[in-house]
XYZ file of C-alpha atoms in Angstrom:
786
model
C 133.606 103.441 103.632
C 136.582 102.988 103.596
C 138.890 100.069 101.322
C 140.688 97.653 103.270
C 144.067 98.514 102.839
C 145.393 94.673 101.492
C 142.245 94.992 99.249
C 143.101 98.321 97.381
C 147.430 96.792 97.551
C 146.101 94.059 95.689
C 143.581 95.129 93.316
C 145.950 97.919 92.553
C 149.374 95.960 92.353
C 147.450 92.840 90.143
C 146.097 95.336 87.706
C 149.306 97.270 87.459
C 150.965 93.630 86.435
C 148.147 93.080 84.270
C 148.866 96.754 82.365
C 152.491 96.058 81.936
C 152.373 92.570 80.743
C 149.428 93.731 77.960
C 146.802 96.157 78.934
C 144.738 95.552 75.353
C 144.167 91.788 76.235
C 143.038 92.126 80.318
C 140.806 94.568 78.826
C 139.179 93.417 76.171
C 140.275 89.827 76.276
C 140.322 89.615 72.144
C 143.421 88.801 71.727
C 147.442 89.669 72.418
C 149.085 92.131 71.125
C 146.263 94.437 69.044
C 147.318 97.771 68.105
C 144.939 100.556 68.802
C 143.056 100.381 65.915
C 142.231 96.892 66.488
C 141.661 97.705 70.369
C 139.276 100.432 70.215
C 137.349 98.748 67.478
C 136.574 96.085 69.746
C 134.249 98.877 71.720
C 132.315 99.252 68.919
C 129.136 97.012 69.949
C 129.790 98.619 73.679
C 129.244 101.858 72.673
C 126.173 101.584 70.811
C 125.120 99.758 73.540
C 125.863 102.911 75.933
C 124.870 105.673 73.244
C 121.436 104.174 73.945
C 120.778 105.181 77.216
C 121.634 108.689 76.247
C 118.635 109.156 75.145
C 117.111 108.898 79.298
C 119.173 112.625 79.484
C 117.208 115.240 80.004
C 117.311 117.063 75.621
C 117.542 120.419 77.691
C 120.915 119.663 78.317
C 123.193 120.602 75.563
C 126.519 118.737 75.049
C 128.646 121.155 75.995
C 127.366 121.103 79.007
C 127.284 117.320 79.909
C 129.436 115.655 82.215
C 130.368 111.748 82.524
C 132.546 109.575 84.546
C 133.585 105.885 84.020
C 134.454 103.714 86.553
C 136.969 101.557 86.046
C 138.459 103.223 82.872
C 141.481 101.097 81.895
C 143.364 102.907 79.019
C 140.392 104.364 77.879
C 139.044 102.364 75.246
C 135.168 103.458 76.013
C 136.208 107.175 76.948
C 137.595 108.247 73.272
C 134.564 107.524 71.625
C 132.038 108.392 74.647
C 134.007 112.019 74.647
C 131.945 113.464 71.536
C 128.905 112.964 73.800
C 130.198 115.099 76.776
C 131.236 118.909 77.094
C 133.328 117.051 80.010
C 134.932 113.133 80.443
C 136.563 111.868 83.257
C 137.604 108.302 84.716
C 139.179 106.606 87.227
C 140.897 103.437 87.650
C 142.379 101.763 90.382
C 145.382 100.740 88.487
C 147.554 103.638 88.252
C 149.416 102.035 84.862
C 146.206 101.951 83.254
C 145.546 105.502 83.901
C 149.221 105.866 81.970
C 148.266 104.070 79.244
C 144.761 106.259 78.850
C 146.872 109.349 79.544
C 149.185 108.811 76.376
C 145.638 107.777 74.179
C 143.785 110.411 74.964
C 146.309 113.133 74.349
C 143.755 114.621 71.965
C 141.074 114.963 73.794
C 141.629 118.186 75.997
C 138.059 117.294 78.059
C 138.796 113.823 79.350
C 140.346 113.896 82.606
C 141.793 110.873 83.968
C 142.220 110.266 88.081
C 144.402 107.352 89.905
C 141.367 106.144 92.021
C 142.703 106.022 96.386
C 139.992 103.567 97.450
C 136.038 102.517 97.044
C 134.645 105.441 96.504
C 134.400 109.160 94.283
C 135.827 111.353 97.146
C 137.257 113.702 94.609
C 133.903 114.432 93.002
C 131.214 116.173 94.721
C 127.455 115.210 94.770
C 125.204 115.577 91.906
C 128.030 116.369 89.723
C 127.711 113.808 86.927
C 124.738 113.447 84.019
C 126.253 110.148 82.605
C 128.098 107.516 84.981
C 128.812 103.937 83.170
C 130.855 100.820 84.099
C 131.951 98.037 82.042
C 133.589 94.644 82.953
C 134.972 96.175 86.611
C 132.458 95.022 89.356
C 133.457 91.531 88.479
C 137.364 92.116 89.190
C 136.959 93.167 92.731
C 137.011 90.705 95.229
C 135.282 92.553 98.130
C 131.327 93.021 98.400
C 132.187 95.690 100.481
C 133.846 97.810 98.025
C 131.427 96.903 94.571
C 128.773 98.308 97.102
C 130.427 101.366 97.678
C 131.116 102.553 94.850
C 127.154 101.583 93.369
C 126.637 103.518 96.410
C 128.778 106.067 95.417
C 127.536 106.716 91.907
C 124.143 107.429 93.300
C 125.769 110.443 95.454
C 127.619 111.429 92.444
C 124.653 111.328 89.049
C 122.809 114.638 88.931
C 119.371 114.798 89.291
C 117.790 112.961 86.744
C 120.735 111.481 85.516
C 121.972 107.986 84.483
C 123.799 105.330 85.318
C 124.324 102.383 83.546
C 126.667 99.806 84.884
C 127.532 96.024 84.094
C 127.834 93.563 87.464
C 128.646 89.845 87.347
C 124.898 88.154 88.284
C 126.484 84.506 88.475
C 125.185 82.406 91.294
C 127.655 82.932 94.644
C 129.504 79.317 94.482
C 133.151 80.831 95.752
C 134.094 81.156 99.456
C 137.096 83.583 98.344
C 137.018 86.064 95.098
C 140.004 87.408 93.650
C 140.798 90.304 91.279
C 140.327 88.563 88.622
C 137.156 86.727 89.081
C 135.078 88.756 91.952
C 132.354 89.038 94.052
C 128.762 88.387 92.499
C 125.627 90.288 93.136
C 122.169 88.561 92.828
C 118.808 90.132 91.580
C 117.537 91.397 94.855
C 120.031 92.634 96.170
C 120.425 95.706 93.101
C 116.746 96.022 93.933
C 116.800 95.986 97.525
C 119.910 98.682 96.720
C 118.047 101.110 94.356
C 114.823 100.947 96.529
C 117.225 102.088 100.050
C 118.946 104.565 97.378
C 115.718 106.155 96.181
C 117.266 105.840 92.389
C 114.975 104.731 89.838
C 115.578 100.989 88.618
C 114.898 101.399 84.813
C 116.336 97.987 83.733
C 117.945 95.194 84.997
C 118.835 92.562 82.473
C 121.207 89.024 82.355
C 119.882 88.188 85.686
C 122.320 84.786 86.910
C 124.911 85.652 84.888
C 128.227 87.193 84.214
C 126.746 90.174 82.627
C 124.129 91.678 84.190
C 123.451 95.335 83.422
C 121.298 97.711 85.125
C 120.134 100.856 84.488
C 119.636 103.607 87.026
C 117.801 107.312 87.346
C 118.136 109.621 90.379
C 115.411 111.282 90.004
C 114.657 114.541 89.811
C 114.699 116.796 93.113
C 111.687 117.379 94.380
C 111.076 120.649 95.797
C 108.377 123.094 97.818
C 108.504 126.108 95.917
C 105.443 127.740 97.099
C 103.003 127.621 99.501
C 99.362 130.037 99.877
C 95.641 129.560 100.448
C 94.331 127.346 98.120
C 91.224 129.384 97.974
C 92.144 133.179 97.855
C 96.130 132.433 97.028
C 96.955 134.550 100.262
C 99.947 133.943 102.301
C 98.268 132.673 105.073
C 96.260 129.731 105.835
C 93.585 129.492 108.622
C 94.111 126.354 111.121
C 90.180 125.636 110.641
C 86.763 126.152 108.749
C 85.843 126.098 105.209
C 89.433 128.085 104.153
C 91.474 125.780 105.888
C 93.149 124.495 102.780
C 97.050 125.209 101.470
C 97.934 125.117 98.027
C 101.440 123.232 97.630
C 103.686 124.403 94.724
C 105.720 121.281 94.138
C 108.670 121.369 91.339
C 109.633 117.915 90.756
C 106.486 115.766 91.929
C 106.931 112.088 90.757
C 104.299 111.468 88.314
C 104.364 107.537 87.952
C 103.563 106.925 91.427
C 101.835 109.717 93.197
C 98.588 109.569 93.977
C 96.386 110.223 96.899
C 96.844 107.345 98.398
C 100.814 107.579 98.697
C 101.018 111.267 98.775
C 101.320 112.845 102.250
C 102.247 116.519 103.706
C 102.871 116.980 107.031
C 102.271 120.152 108.555
C 103.749 120.450 111.651
C 104.891 116.763 111.469
C 100.627 115.918 111.243
C 99.485 114.493 108.027
C 96.565 116.830 106.385
C 94.732 115.882 103.966
C 95.687 115.688 100.062
C 92.730 116.109 98.117
C 94.234 117.238 95.083
C 97.277 116.573 92.720
C 97.014 118.965 89.980
C 98.949 118.279 86.025
C 102.658 118.999 85.506
C 103.176 122.325 83.992
C 105.641 122.338 81.473
C 108.141 123.691 83.935
C 107.171 120.609 86.064
C 105.296 122.468 88.792
C 102.492 120.725 90.449
C 99.981 121.846 92.557
C 99.124 120.184 95.751
C 96.313 120.920 97.840
C 96.153 119.600 101.661
C 93.364 120.436 103.819
C 95.218 121.138 107.362
C 94.682 118.509 110.747
C 92.630 118.748 112.771
C 93.742 120.967 115.818
C 96.786 122.403 114.117
C 98.425 125.184 116.009
C 98.974 128.721 114.781
C 102.290 130.225 113.745
C 104.756 129.288 111.316
C 104.707 125.668 110.651
C 106.920 123.446 109.160
C 105.452 121.576 105.883
C 107.415 118.654 104.558
C 106.293 115.824 101.930
C 106.709 112.084 102.474
C 105.611 109.984 99.472
C 105.116 106.026 100.511
C 106.613 106.932 104.223
C 109.750 107.928 102.652
C 110.573 111.811 102.793
C 110.515 113.818 99.650
C 111.081 117.130 100.150
C 113.270 119.480 102.625
C 110.759 121.890 105.158
C 109.361 124.972 104.395
C 107.315 127.258 106.325
C 103.914 127.373 106.304
C 101.692 130.447 108.218
C 98.770 129.419 109.695
C 96.492 131.718 111.988
C 93.655 132.052 113.620
C 90.212 131.107 111.922
C 87.537 134.271 111.571
C 84.445 134.249 113.024
C 82.117 131.831 110.818
C 79.486 133.941 108.765
C 76.527 132.217 108.084
C 75.720 132.061 104.055
C 72.880 131.170 102.195
C 74.173 130.111 99.117
C 70.530 128.813 97.280
C 67.019 128.799 97.951
C 64.766 126.714 95.335
C 61.931 124.977 95.054
C 62.621 121.206 96.587
C 61.734 119.415 93.413
C 62.148 121.664 90.893
C 65.796 123.402 91.444
C 65.949 124.967 88.497
C 63.138 127.033 89.757
C 64.174 129.359 92.567
C 61.168 131.908 93.177
C 57.711 129.689 91.929
C 57.162 127.337 94.366
C 55.105 123.950 92.696
C 55.437 120.956 94.742
C 55.031 122.717 98.736
C 58.736 121.587 99.024
C 61.485 124.101 99.644
C 65.159 123.772 99.771
C 68.030 125.798 101.350
C 71.963 125.425 100.548
C 73.887 126.589 104.018
C 77.492 127.183 104.305
C 79.644 127.847 107.394
C 77.577 126.275 109.695
C 78.920 124.231 112.597
C 74.961 123.855 114.431
C 72.467 124.200 112.279
C 69.393 123.208 115.113
C 68.869 127.315 115.226
C 68.003 127.112 111.303
C 64.143 128.445 111.355
C 61.872 130.010 108.790
C 58.533 131.489 107.719
C 55.899 132.566 105.292
C 54.556 135.743 105.953
C 55.059 134.958 110.144
C 53.921 131.414 109.611
C 56.394 128.995 110.502
C 57.305 126.357 107.811
C 56.727 122.318 108.861
C 58.536 119.044 108.763
C 61.990 120.646 108.449
C 64.923 118.246 107.397
C 68.749 118.885 107.833
C 71.950 117.477 106.548
C 75.295 117.961 106.126
C 76.572 118.040 102.566
C 79.868 119.018 103.233
C 81.975 118.898 106.671
C 85.032 120.484 105.770
C 83.354 123.654 103.954
C 80.317 123.312 107.569
C 77.645 123.410 104.628
C 73.913 122.140 104.871
C 71.021 121.181 102.755
C 67.460 121.898 104.148
C 64.346 121.246 103.536
C 60.968 122.240 104.578
C 57.212 122.189 103.862
C 55.304 125.538 103.175
C 53.013 126.342 106.195
C 49.323 124.552 105.364
C 46.216 126.849 103.951
C 48.368 129.104 102.654
C 47.419 130.898 99.716
C 48.389 130.822 95.781
C 50.111 134.341 94.954
C 53.156 136.471 96.080
C 54.316 135.994 99.243
C 57.227 136.918 101.724
C 59.961 133.773 102.047
C 62.447 134.676 105.894
C 64.992 132.168 106.484
C 66.980 132.772 110.076
C 69.652 130.617 111.765
C 69.294 131.762 115.714
C 68.713 135.396 115.401
C 70.387 135.827 112.060
C 68.697 137.321 109.219
C 69.433 134.814 106.193
C 66.797 135.822 103.736
C 64.195 137.963 103.176
C 62.721 137.526 99.662
C 59.391 136.947 98.165
C 57.677 133.879 96.504
C 54.835 133.025 94.707
C 53.192 129.706 95.668
C 51.382 127.835 92.633
C 47.880 126.502 92.192
C 49.311 122.852 92.656
C 50.930 123.807 95.898
C 47.481 125.332 97.201
C 45.334 121.989 96.863
C 47.653 120.226 98.293
C 47.930 122.452 101.343
C 44.583 123.068 101.785
C 43.660 119.764 101.893
C 40.628 120.264 99.426
C 40.737 116.735 98.017
C 40.005 113.243 99.874
C 43.220 111.631 100.514
C 44.047 110.033 96.990
C 46.158 106.630 95.893
C 49.170 108.725 95.680
C 49.131 110.663 99.468
C 48.505 107.421 100.398
C 51.459 105.880 98.466
C 53.511 108.687 100.002
C 52.995 108.318 103.177
C 53.405 104.560 103.073
C 57.108 105.814 101.401
C 57.821 107.770 104.259
C 59.162 104.237 106.169
C 62.673 104.001 106.995
C 62.939 100.567 107.713
C 61.002 97.222 106.943
C 59.383 95.972 104.425
C 56.657 98.249 102.162
C 54.405 96.468 101.055
C 52.541 99.131 97.696
C 49.598 98.858 96.760
C 48.188 96.989 93.396
C 46.796 98.872 90.425
C 47.660 101.737 88.581
C 48.583 105.003 90.840
C 49.453 108.167 88.739
C 51.971 110.742 90.579
C 51.964 114.203 89.647
C 55.619 114.822 91.363
C 58.729 112.569 92.685
C 58.537 110.813 95.753
C 61.773 111.368 97.896
C 62.368 107.950 100.400
C 63.628 109.366 103.466
C 67.698 109.881 103.304
C 68.011 107.845 106.598
C 66.475 104.686 105.118
C 67.886 101.521 106.046
C 67.333 97.958 105.583
C 63.913 99.037 103.427
C 62.256 96.542 101.485
C 59.747 98.431 98.657
C 57.882 95.203 96.601
C 54.613 96.380 94.297
C 51.469 93.774 94.400
C 50.720 93.927 90.588
C 51.640 97.737 90.890
C 52.235 100.144 88.708
C 53.772 103.721 89.069
C 52.457 106.348 86.247
C 53.483 109.787 85.342
C 50.405 112.175 85.570
C 50.622 114.234 82.365
C 51.651 117.344 84.194
C 54.326 115.362 86.381
C 57.514 117.292 86.834
C 60.239 115.999 89.108
C 63.926 114.169 88.889
C 62.246 110.665 88.918
C 59.416 109.015 89.967
C 61.035 107.067 92.559
C 63.933 108.836 94.615
C 66.423 107.407 96.600
C 68.491 110.472 98.515
C 71.077 108.361 100.596
C 70.611 104.861 102.446
C 71.607 102.058 102.792
C 70.663 98.356 102.090
C 67.840 99.005 100.293
C 65.173 96.958 97.740
C 62.653 97.406 95.281
C 61.197 94.451 93.629
C 58.651 93.423 91.681
C 56.938 96.710 90.148
C 56.265 98.409 87.292
C 57.236 102.012 85.895
C 55.550 104.061 83.488
C 57.143 107.527 82.210
C 53.928 108.733 80.121
C 56.844 109.821 77.637
C 54.035 110.874 75.436
C 52.506 113.145 77.800
C 55.729 114.334 79.825
C 58.066 115.339 77.392
C 60.361 113.771 74.907
C 63.073 116.305 75.384
C 66.404 114.700 77.657
C 69.764 116.552 76.704
C 72.510 114.191 78.196
C 74.890 116.301 79.744
C 79.130 116.074 78.483
C 80.844 114.397 81.212
C 81.993 117.241 83.237
C 78.466 117.120 84.332
C 76.208 114.923 86.307
C 72.972 113.345 84.720
C 71.099 113.339 87.189
C 71.377 117.215 87.929
C 70.730 117.845 84.268
C 68.291 115.099 82.941
C 64.575 114.766 84.766
C 61.712 112.647 84.621
C 63.688 109.533 85.051
C 62.124 106.054 86.815
C 64.125 105.214 89.237
C 66.854 108.039 90.709
C 69.233 106.726 93.723
C 72.175 108.965 94.523
C 74.798 108.246 97.617
C 72.614 104.394 98.488
C 75.396 102.055 100.274
C 73.418 98.298 99.369
C 71.134 99.478 96.629
C 68.784 95.706 94.695
C 66.430 96.584 92.125
C 64.866 92.964 90.082
C 61.941 92.550 88.723
C 60.806 96.179 87.762
C 59.935 96.774 84.383
C 59.883 100.980 83.100
C 58.281 101.741 80.365
C 57.823 104.947 77.831
C 60.685 106.599 80.437
C 61.784 110.131 79.019
C 65.188 109.867 81.170
C 66.457 107.212 82.217
C 64.397 103.990 83.231
C 67.642 103.828 86.109
C 69.980 106.050 86.976
C 72.395 105.283 89.797
C 74.854 108.083 91.198
C 77.837 108.168 94.148
C 76.647 104.397 95.456
C 78.077 101.176 95.856
C 77.264 97.207 96.296
C 74.487 97.983 93.594
C 72.609 95.158 91.660
C 70.565 95.439 88.709
C 68.678 91.740 88.369
C 65.516 90.970 85.758
C 65.006 94.278 84.887
C 63.347 95.414 81.739
C 63.498 98.692 80.244
C 61.506 99.835 76.767
C 60.747 102.447 74.868
C 62.172 105.161 76.806
C 64.829 107.152 76.096
C 64.438 111.313 74.928
C 64.749 113.129 71.856
C 67.408 116.154 71.833
C 66.294 119.544 70.987
C 66.696 118.654 67.482
C 64.518 115.310 67.946
C 67.273 112.933 67.081
C 68.777 110.629 69.954
C 70.833 111.881 72.486
C 71.651 108.911 74.764
C 69.100 108.680 76.855
C 66.828 105.777 77.719
C 67.899 102.460 79.494
C 70.480 102.258 82.824
C 72.510 104.878 83.822
C 75.849 104.462 86.051
C 77.925 107.972 87.207
C 80.027 109.617 89.654
C 81.774 106.432 91.590
C 79.488 103.380 91.806
C 81.323 100.838 92.764
C 81.148 96.887 92.957
C 78.104 97.250 90.419
C 76.234 93.995 88.793
C 73.775 94.220 85.908
C 72.498 91.173 84.776
C 69.410 88.967 83.481
C 68.077 92.581 82.453
C 66.362 93.169 78.608
C 66.482 96.675 76.536
C 64.264 97.195 73.442
C 63.552 100.281 71.890
C 65.751 102.314 73.413
C 65.796 105.988 72.173
C 69.569 106.178 73.196
C 72.693 104.212 74.953
C 70.873 101.194 77.083
C 73.786 100.947 79.824
C 75.599 104.337 80.330
C 78.368 103.963 83.055
C 80.016 106.847 83.641
C 83.559 107.060 86.429
C 82.474 103.551 88.085
C 84.690 100.631 88.842
C 84.302 97.221 89.608
C 81.433 95.822 88.205
C 79.827 93.239 85.783
C 77.304 93.496 83.067
C 76.325 89.818 82.374
C 73.632 87.796 80.192
C 71.913 90.677 79.219
C 69.698 91.612 76.587
C 68.872 94.127 73.722
C 67.340 94.573 71.066
C 66.377 97.856 68.660
C 68.878 100.591 70.173
C 69.107 103.312 68.499
C 72.581 104.384 69.524
C 75.192 101.954 71.553
C 74.243 98.966 73.901
C 76.996 99.377 76.101
C 78.775 102.511 76.418
C 81.896 102.673 79.615
C 83.455 106.162 79.992
C 86.338 105.912 82.555
C 85.609 102.265 84.138
C 88.287 100.069 85.901
C 87.969 96.625 86.392
C 84.492 95.502 84.835
C 83.598 92.247 83.241
C 81.470 92.268 80.159
C 80.285 88.806 79.561
C 77.337 86.916 78.106
C 75.523 89.642 76.511
C 73.560 89.348 73.533
C 73.195 92.446 71.365
C 71.151 93.080 68.273
C 69.639 95.672 65.849
C 71.674 98.384 66.527
C 71.335 102.175 65.121
C 67.207 101.550 64.751
C 65.335 103.589 64.046
C 67.471 105.190 61.523
C 66.123 108.324 61.608
C 66.136 109.527 64.825
C 70.378 108.325 65.362
C 72.218 111.485 66.479
C 75.928 110.133 66.739
C 76.940 106.461 66.456
C 75.583 102.826 66.458
C 78.100 100.615 67.859
C 77.512 97.482 69.774
C 80.218 98.560 72.596
C 82.034 102.015 72.983
C 84.656 101.269 75.917
C 86.614 105.055 76.302
C 89.182 105.044 79.259
C 88.900 101.316 79.787
C 91.401 99.648 82.411
C 91.729 96.264 83.281
C 88.739 94.996 81.565
C 87.244 91.754 80.433
C 85.083 91.603 77.653
C 84.076 87.934 76.578
C 81.590 85.838 74.924
C 79.585 88.306 73.906
C 76.925 88.196 70.578
C 76.418 91.220 68.632
C 74.213 90.830 65.301
C 72.891 93.880 62.972
C 74.882 96.617 63.833
C 74.426 100.235 62.217
C 78.485 100.812 62.354
C 81.217 98.519 63.742
C 81.115 96.575 66.867
C 83.603 97.656 69.572
C 85.674 100.865 70.156
C 88.116 100.654 72.620
C 90.487 103.330 74.318
C 92.165 101.947 77.667
C 94.637 99.604 78.531
C 95.307 95.845 79.894
C 92.037 94.729 78.487
C 91.056 91.198 76.748
C 88.770 91.021 74.648
C 88.002 87.574 73.404
C 85.866 84.791 71.724
C 82.648 87.663 71.567
C 80.696 86.962 67.825
C 80.127 90.224 66.270
C 78.047 89.471 63.283
C 76.563 91.371 60.533
C 78.158 94.470 61.444
C 78.239 98.126 59.092
C 74.731 97.705 57.713
C 75.612 101.731 57.156
C 78.389 100.546 54.690
C 80.989 102.522 56.041
C 84.574 101.957 56.849
C 84.040 101.057 59.950
C 86.216 98.138 61.790
C 84.841 95.265 64.059
C 87.028 95.963 66.810
C 88.732 99.512 66.869
C 91.800 100.217 68.755
C 92.250 104.311 68.971
C 94.654 106.261 71.101
C 95.402 105.691 73.725
C 95.167 102.107 73.975
C 98.271 99.916 75.213
C 98.632 96.458 76.735
C 95.134 94.861 75.366
C 94.681 91.594 74.045
C 92.171 91.081 71.051
C 91.925 87.042 70.378
C 89.505 84.684 69.195
C 86.958 87.066 68.292
C 84.382 86.127 64.734
C 83.925 89.297 62.823
C 81.368 89.784 59.767
C 80.419 92.245 57.878
C 80.661 94.872 54.814
C 84.087 95.391 54.526
C 85.323 93.032 57.705
C 88.110 91.390 55.851
C 89.658 94.323 55.758
C 88.255 96.869 59.007
C 88.116 93.172 61.035
C 90.796 94.789 64.059
C 92.002 97.950 63.658
C 94.678 100.011 65.339
C 94.576 103.948 65.705
C 97.874 104.504 63.136
C 99.595 106.852 66.226
C 99.594 103.520 68.297
C 103.128 101.064 68.014
C 102.338 97.543 65.967
C 103.318 96.300 69.456
C 101.654 97.503 71.608
C 98.511 95.254 71.515
C 98.634 91.785 70.819
C 95.999 90.783 67.895
C 95.793 86.950 67.337
C 93.898 84.363 65.987
C 90.454 86.411 65.194
C 88.303 85.438 62.111
C 86.964 87.823 59.912
C 84.779 87.770 56.943
C 82.221 89.735 54.297
C 78.758 89.690 54.268
C 78.215 92.849 51.722
C 74.702 90.908 50.879
C 73.457 91.563 54.147
C 74.901 94.928 54.388
C 72.481 96.087 51.467
C 70.002 95.181 53.121
C 69.598 98.744 54.463
C 68.719 101.945 52.654
C 72.185 103.521 52.028
C 75.411 104.945 53.327
C 76.112 107.745 54.799
C 73.114 107.636 57.406
C 74.807 106.857 59.926
C 76.423 110.625 61.440
C-alpha cells in the first residue's frame, strides 16, 4: 500500500520537530533533558518483556545467525540492549532526525543498521527475512489506520517461518473522528483476531485489550511442504487409480500439529478431495506421514497434489504419478472353523469361515467337501476399499468324521485345495442322529432377523455360541424365566453373539457361564489388541451394533466378561447383574475380566442401575470409547478396580456405590482402587461413594476433568503410601473439589500430583481429608497389593 504523501510528510515533519526539541523526552516521556544513561535506563523493564518473547525462537538457530527489526526505532533506546541477542539488527523510523540521533548513539555496534522509512511498507527488506520483529509506542502515534495495518501486514511478510513478532498497539475505544501524529488511531481486539486469521499467522498473545497498551505476539508458521509422495503400501513412486493399493503416503514437512486432524486436513488430487485416513507422529526432523485414499474415478497420469487446512491452502502443489490399476487377483487370506477362529484345520462346529481379498463381486463363491457342495453361504463385505469379504458356510449334511478335502472357488478360479478334519461334534449335528434338542429349538428361534422373539422357559444348555444374523434389525429378544447355560464342553466367543445389526433389545434373561466346568483362564490382552479377539467364553458379545439395549439380564459364573461390546453406538445397559464372574491368568491370579467391557469406539453409551459382585477383575472396563454415562450402579467385592477407563472422552461417572475393592486379596494381580481413569478427558466424576479399597480411591491422567463431591472412605487397607486421588502425568486442567477422603495416610496423601506436573496445572480445593489407621489395620498386613 502506498502511503498518502500528506500523511507521510506530516508524520516526518512533526516527529523531526520533536526530535530536534527533545528526542529523549518524546520517546521515553520520562522527563525533559535526560542524559544518555538515564534515557537508556528507562528501557529496562521493556527490554525484559521483549527478551521473554525470545524464548519462543528456535534454539537450533545460533544468536549470530538471527536477524531482528524494530519498527519505529527512534534514537535507538531499544536497539542498543537488544543487539546482544542478534547477529544483525535493523531499525527504521519515519523521522530522519531520529535516525541521526540513533546512528550517533549506536556507533559502537557495527551489526546495527538504521534506515529512514519512506512509506508504510517494509519494501527495503525481502520476505521471510527476520527472526524477530518488535515495536513499542509507535503505532499509537500514527494518524492513519491504513498505515498501521500496512505495517502489520508487512510485519507478517518479512518474518521468517517460525519467526516471532511482539507489537504494542493502541487499543483504546475509537472515540475521535480525527487522529494526530501524537494521539494516533485505535485498533480493536476483534481487528487483531481478524487480521491474524487473514494473514495466516498464529496469534499467541493478546493482552491489554481496551487500553492504550495492547500487546500482541504473533508467530509465522513454519512453511508446510510436501517432501515426497509414494504408494502407502509398497513405497513405489506410483499409485494405482483404484483398488486396495490406491493409497498414497505423503511426507509432509512442518505439518501444524496442534490443529491438523482428519476432520480439518484435506488432500486434493487433481483438484478432487481424497480420503485422509492416517496422520502419523511428527519425527524429530519435523516430517509427518499423511496417508490418503485416492478419490473414486481419478484419472491417470502425473496429477497435482496439494494440502488444505480448513479450506486454506497449506502447501505448494506437488505431482503424483497415478497409474491404471492392475488386474484384481482374488486371494484367500484365512480359512478357519467358524466359531473357533484359532483352528484352521479341525472343524468342530460344522461352520467354516473364509476371508477373501481383492473381490468386487462375491456372487461366484462356492465350496465343496469331497465334491459335495457346502450349504447356507452367508457373505459380508468387511472392507470395501480393500475389496475384502468374509464368507461363512456350513459343511454338507451327512459328512463323516475324520479327514476330508475342501475346495474353495470363485467362479472358475480355485482359491484353496486343502485338507480338513471334521470332529465328532460336527458329525452328530450333521447326521441328525439325535432328536431336536432345546438348544436346536433355541437356535432356530434366534435366526429371526426382526420382530419379537420370546425364549422358552427353563434352563437351556448350549454347546457352542449362538450367533444372531448380522442383518438383524428391530429385534426384541426376551426371556420367560429363561436361563442359558454353557455346557461343560462349551466352546465359543460367547453364549450369545451379535455380529452387527441395529435396534436390538435383550431383556429378562439369565446367563450361566458354568465357569467351573468350562474353564478359569481369561487372559485380558494389552490395549493394542481387541479383547473380543482374545477372551472367549463371554456371556453376550456384540460388535458393530447400532442401537443396543440390554436390560433385566443376569450373568453369573462367566469365565470371560458378562457383557462385551465393541464398535457400537447408542448402547444402553440397565438393571444388569453380573456376579461371580471372571477368569484367572495362567498363574491363577486375576487378570481383569469378569464384568462389562466396552471397546473399540463404543459411543453414546449408558450403564445405569447395574450390580456387580464377586468379580475377579475390573467390574467395568472402557477402552477407546466416548460420550457415555456410568451412573447409579452398585459394586461389591471386586478383585481389581471397580471402573477402569483407558482413552475415554466426555464421560460422566456419577452416583455409583462402590465397596470392598481388592478382595479376595490372595487372587489379586495388579492394582485395586475405586477408579483408574487413564487418558480421561472432559469428564465428570461426581457424587460417587467408595468404601474399603485395598489401595487408593482414584488415579487420573488426562485433562479438563471435574472430580467433585465424592466420598472415598476407609482407603488404603494395605497400608501403602497410596493417594486418595492421584493425578499422574500428563494431568492438566483438572478440578479436584469438595471430596471427602479418609483412610490410612490420607492426611498426608489425600490428593497427590505427580512431581513432574506444575503445581498450578490443576485446581485442588476444599477437600476434606482424614486418617483412619485403625480401620486400615483390620486387613492382614501391608505388601500384598502388588
